Short mmCIF file of C-alpha atoms in Angstrom, two decimals:
data_model
loop_
_atom_site.label_atom_id
_atom_site.label_comp_id
_atom_site.label_asym_id
_atom_site.label_seq_id
_atom_site.Cartn_x
_atom_site.Cartn_y
_atom_site.Cartn_z
CA MET A 1 35.55 193.93 211.46
CA PHE A 2 36.98 195.26 214.70
CA GLN A 3 38.57 198.69 214.25
CA HIS A 4 40.60 200.95 216.49
CA GLN A 5 41.30 204.64 216.02
CA THR A 6 44.48 206.39 217.12
CA ARG A 7 45.10 210.14 217.08
CA ILE A 8 48.61 211.37 216.31
CA ILE A 9 49.87 214.95 216.58
CA VAL A 10 52.79 215.33 214.17
CA GLN A 11 55.83 216.55 216.11
CA TRP A 12 58.72 218.61 214.75
CA SER A 13 60.99 215.57 215.17
CA ASP A 14 58.66 213.55 212.88
CA CYS A 15 59.44 215.81 209.93
CA ASP A 16 62.19 216.04 207.34
CA PRO A 17 63.99 219.30 206.38
CA ALA A 18 61.10 220.14 204.01
CA GLY A 19 58.78 220.17 207.03
CA ILE A 20 56.72 217.12 206.03
CA VAL A 21 56.48 213.79 207.83
CA PHE A 22 59.58 211.69 207.12
CA PHE A 23 58.12 208.52 205.57
CA PRO A 24 59.66 205.93 207.99
CA ASN A 25 57.61 207.49 210.78
CA TYR A 26 54.50 206.03 209.17
CA LEU A 27 55.95 202.56 209.77
CA ARG A 28 56.59 203.39 213.42
CA TRP A 29 53.04 204.66 213.74
CA CYS A 30 51.71 201.51 212.04
CA ASP A 31 53.52 199.43 214.68
CA ASP A 32 52.01 201.54 217.47
CA CYS A 33 48.54 201.36 215.91
CA THR A 34 48.75 197.56 215.55
CA SER A 35 49.67 197.28 219.22
CA ASN A 36 46.79 199.64 220.08
CA LEU A 37 44.36 197.53 218.01
CA PHE A 38 45.28 194.33 219.84
CA ALA A 39 45.12 196.05 223.24
CA ALA A 40 41.68 197.52 222.45
CA ALA A 41 40.52 194.00 221.51
CA GLY A 42 41.67 192.72 224.92
CA PHE A 43 45.01 191.29 223.79
CA PRO A 44 47.81 193.67 224.87
CA PHE A 45 51.08 192.45 223.39
CA HIS A 46 52.98 192.53 226.70
CA THR A 47 50.67 189.83 228.10
CA LEU A 48 49.57 188.17 224.84
CA PHE A 49 53.01 187.10 223.66
CA PRO A 50 54.03 185.24 226.84
CA ALA A 51 50.53 183.77 227.28
CA GLN A 52 50.56 182.40 223.72
CA LYS A 53 54.26 181.42 223.92
CA ILE A 54 55.11 183.42 220.83
CA ILE A 55 58.02 185.72 220.06
CA GLY A 56 55.90 188.27 218.26
CA VAL A 57 54.30 189.28 214.98
CA PRO A 58 57.14 190.35 212.67
CA ILE A 59 56.48 192.18 209.42
CA VAL A 60 56.98 190.28 206.16
CA ASP A 61 55.43 192.72 203.68
CA VAL A 62 54.81 196.49 203.68
CA ARG A 63 52.75 198.49 201.21
CA ILE A 64 52.03 202.14 201.82
CA GLN A 65 50.62 204.65 199.38
CA PHE A 66 51.05 208.32 200.18
CA LYS A 67 48.19 210.46 198.89
CA THR A 68 49.14 213.86 200.32
CA SER A 69 51.59 215.21 202.87
CA ALA A 70 51.27 215.88 206.58
CA ALA A 71 53.38 218.46 208.38
CA PHE A 72 54.42 219.61 211.85
CA GLY A 73 51.37 220.28 214.02
CA ALA A 74 48.91 218.28 211.92
CA GLU A 75 46.50 215.99 213.73
CA LEU A 76 46.16 212.60 212.08
CA LEU A 77 43.46 210.03 212.73
CA VAL A 78 44.55 206.46 212.00
CA LYS A 79 41.89 203.81 211.50
CA THR A 80 43.36 200.34 211.98
CA SER A 81 41.83 196.91 211.40
CA VAL A 82 42.78 193.46 210.17
CA ALA A 83 41.81 193.22 206.51
CA GLU A 84 42.68 189.54 206.03
CA PHE A 85 43.48 186.48 208.10
CA ARG A 86 45.49 183.57 206.76
CA ARG A 87 46.68 180.40 208.52
CA SER A 88 49.61 182.04 210.34
CA SER A 89 49.69 185.56 208.93
CA PHE A 90 47.38 188.54 208.82
CA VAL A 91 47.18 191.82 206.93
CA VAL A 92 46.72 194.96 209.01
CA GLN A 93 45.11 197.91 207.24
CA HIS A 94 45.99 201.47 208.31
CA HIS A 95 44.18 204.53 206.93
CA PHE A 96 45.77 207.87 207.91
CA TYR A 97 43.45 210.90 207.71
CA LYS A 98 44.12 214.62 208.13
CA HIS A 99 40.69 216.10 208.79
CA GLU A 100 38.70 213.90 206.42
CA VAL A 101 41.36 213.68 203.70
CA LEU A 102 43.19 210.38 203.22
CA VAL A 103 46.92 211.05 203.71
CA ALA A 104 48.27 207.50 203.51
CA ASP A 105 46.95 204.00 203.11
CA GLY A 106 49.01 201.05 204.35
CA GLN A 107 48.75 197.28 204.35
CA ILE A 108 51.24 195.43 206.51
CA THR A 109 51.48 191.64 206.60
CA ARG A 110 52.59 190.11 209.89
CA VAL A 111 53.30 186.52 210.89
CA TRP A 112 52.40 184.84 214.20
CA THR A 113 55.77 183.40 215.25
CA ALA A 114 57.25 181.30 218.02
CA ALA A 115 60.67 179.85 218.66
CA ASP A 116 61.54 176.99 216.31
CA PRO A 117 62.24 173.96 218.56
CA ALA A 118 64.30 172.32 215.79
CA LYS A 119 66.59 175.32 215.26
CA PRO A 120 67.77 177.21 218.36
CA GLY A 121 67.59 180.95 217.84
CA ALA A 122 65.25 180.66 214.84
CA MET A 123 61.56 181.51 214.52
CA LYS A 124 58.74 179.48 213.03
CA SER A 125 55.22 180.50 212.08
CA ARG A 126 52.33 179.15 214.10
CA PRO A 127 48.59 179.08 213.30
CA LEU A 128 46.68 182.11 214.52
CA PRO A 129 44.60 181.35 217.61
CA LYS A 130 40.88 181.09 216.87
CA GLU A 131 39.87 183.51 219.66
CA ILE A 132 42.09 186.26 218.25
CA VAL A 133 40.77 185.80 214.71
CA GLU A 134 37.19 185.82 216.00
CA ARG A 135 37.63 188.94 218.14
CA LEU A 136 39.46 190.96 215.48
CA SER A 137 36.85 189.87 212.91
CA SER A 138 33.93 191.05 215.07
CA LYS A 139 32.11 194.31 214.40
CA SER A 140 32.64 195.74 217.90
#
């Protein structure tokens, strides 16, 4: 499967009063890493969404397990890939490492959505385009 790696330096503002990463920042980083994955595959969101006439890929399920903490100044390596494709949704896998130690492991389910023509202002899932599934399923 296609994988992208992102390096993150934990900033002081990423941490809680105990000096460890405040857990919602992992979700922000997962969003950034998903965007980076698509861009590295040749599908940057800022051009992909209008080209495909979709609104975006909203999150419908989040599962993150925290194995150990990360603190101010730590360098994290995030390995991101799509673990599963469904008709209109996909599960993005994020592995956060500090050195070679797994810090957190996340699975985030997103849905390929467009405007619902029957309900103004509403969204509706759409099937994932074949070329995106193929590219993000490839080994390189």
